[in-house]
Amino acid sequence: MSEIKVPDLGESISEGTIYKWLVKEGDTVGQGDVLAELETDKVNLEISAEEDGVIASILRQAGENVAVGEAIGLIAAGTGAPQQSSPAAAAEDGAVAVAAPPAAPPAPPAPAAVEPAEDAAGGGASAALASPGARKLARERGIDLGEVSARDPIGRIAQADVESHGAAGAAAPAPAPAPQAKPEPPKPQAAAARQPESGKAVERKRMSRRRLTIASRLVEAQQTAAMLTTFNEVDMTAILDIRKRRKDGFKEKHDVGLGFMSFFTKAVIGALKAYPLLNAEIDGEDLLIKKYYDIGIAVAAKEGLVVPVVRDADRLSFPEIERQIGELASKARANTLSLQELQGGTFTITNGGVFGSLLSTPILNTPQVGILGMHKIQLRPIALDETTTVNRPMMYIALSYDHRIVDGSEAVSFLVKVKELLEDPEALLLEG
């Protein structure tokens, strides 16, 4: 018998939640077969079988939190029926649980005659063969203890035996009380579906581990960082012109589309080089000013926002950046990102414009001290001089920063630098 254990989940992750089991007790599995899916704070991971065998027992169910190294199931060697090697599996099977010990109940025939005295006084020989809870439940349901099969090797009848007997309809009076034992499961559903105060219907849905983590980290960011946001706007005319003229040739040559993210990534890198405190983090009483540029790109996935990281983005070309962002975004939506692709990051870019956001305040992705928010491109009248007004494709951009180490003047200058680089693509190619 071998244990199915929660594998090492990587840096800073010590537990997860069983998302679902892909096998059931009694299934035959081979080494390397995927047994279960585990949800962590960042990604979902698969737990595989380490050897051939039969699923003897599932110890932890879907929805339960489990720690690294904890046993969540058992695998029995060979291909035999696991019910014989798994006490847990045998206990779940009502037929086996009741039929297995029929040799023991011959002792209880005497209680059939003594039962009335037991009901009246609770004493006699039957008192040694049934627990007080079992006697009480039997009286309430009108069940003859002499007809109840005991699972205990010495023949002692427990409350669970009486419940099993009643559920099986072994005694005539049992069917009437049975509905009173089963309202228990519907109660949580009724409570979850309705507000007692107003009586109006609501749906109660358990938050996923990732959503809980997102919630706690966002609250932590607001509570621990002195977060402020500064805004500016960018004239996107030059970039739109380049994309219009070059996108077909770019696609044909590099087999990837020319989007906006490569321009913004390069602009951010150029600004970070000019204002390095935005590429730092606080470590106790020290500042860690990073000399590398791992840019996180926020992606909206089904289970919540994730931020995969483009490593050493300053060394990548435009097509390489576009290709990496496309691949990471696809993995995020398919829930196949690795932990390594989510860890680290020195600065983050988030694009609410794809959802139509005109202006927003992004929250820091701690321990980073800066995050740039992109927004929807919208035609707006711009005054070129005192007499000339034209319509230009404009985008509001927002920089949220940690005021503990970044002064307002530096944050504003950083955002102005991003604006200048985006509005002058030639400078972007030189400095980004």
PDB file of C-alpha atoms in Angstrom, residues 9 32 44 50 73 145 159 183 217 233 237 242 265 271 274 279 362 368 416 421 427:
ATOM      1  CA  LEU A   9       4.137  23.167  -4.799  1.00  0.00           C
ATOM      2  CA  GLY A  32       2.081   8.594 -14.410  1.00  0.00           C
ATOM      3  CA  ASN A  44      -3.863  24.361 -10.859  1.00  0.00           C
ATOM      4  CA  GLU A  50       3.860   7.124  -8.722  1.00  0.00           C
ATOM      5  CA  GLY A  73      -5.356   8.713  -0.895  1.00  0.00           C
ATOM      6  CA  LEU A 145     -33.315  -3.857  18.095  1.00  0.00           C
ATOM      7  CA  GLN A 159     -26.584   4.367  16.620  1.00  0.00           C
ATOM      8  CA  PRO A 183     -34.092  16.959   5.651  1.00  0.00           C
ATOM      9  CA  ARG A 217      -3.325  40.264  -1.507  1.00  0.00           C
ATOM     10  CA  GLU A 233      -2.796  60.779 -21.530  1.00  0.00           C
ATOM     11  CA  THR A 237      -1.541  58.517 -33.528  1.00  0.00           C
ATOM     12  CA  ILE A 242       2.984  52.245 -37.560  1.00  0.00           C
ATOM     13  CA  THR A 265       6.602  47.145 -22.568  1.00  0.00           C
ATOM     14  CA  ALA A 271      11.227  54.808 -18.200  1.00  0.00           C
ATOM     15  CA  ALA A 274      15.553  56.563 -16.254  1.00  0.00           C
ATOM     16  CA  ASN A 279      11.933  48.909 -10.445  1.00  0.00           C
ATOM     17  CA  PRO A 362      -4.693  49.882 -10.695  1.00  0.00           C
ATOM     18  CA  GLN A 368       6.463  45.647  -6.598  1.00  0.00           C
ATOM     19  CA  VAL A 416       5.708  61.596 -18.661  1.00  0.00           C
ATOM     20  CA  LEU A 421       8.362  57.330 -25.724  1.00  0.00           C
ATOM     21  CA  ALA A 427      12.841  57.396 -29.401  1.00  0.00           C
TER      22      ALA A 427
END
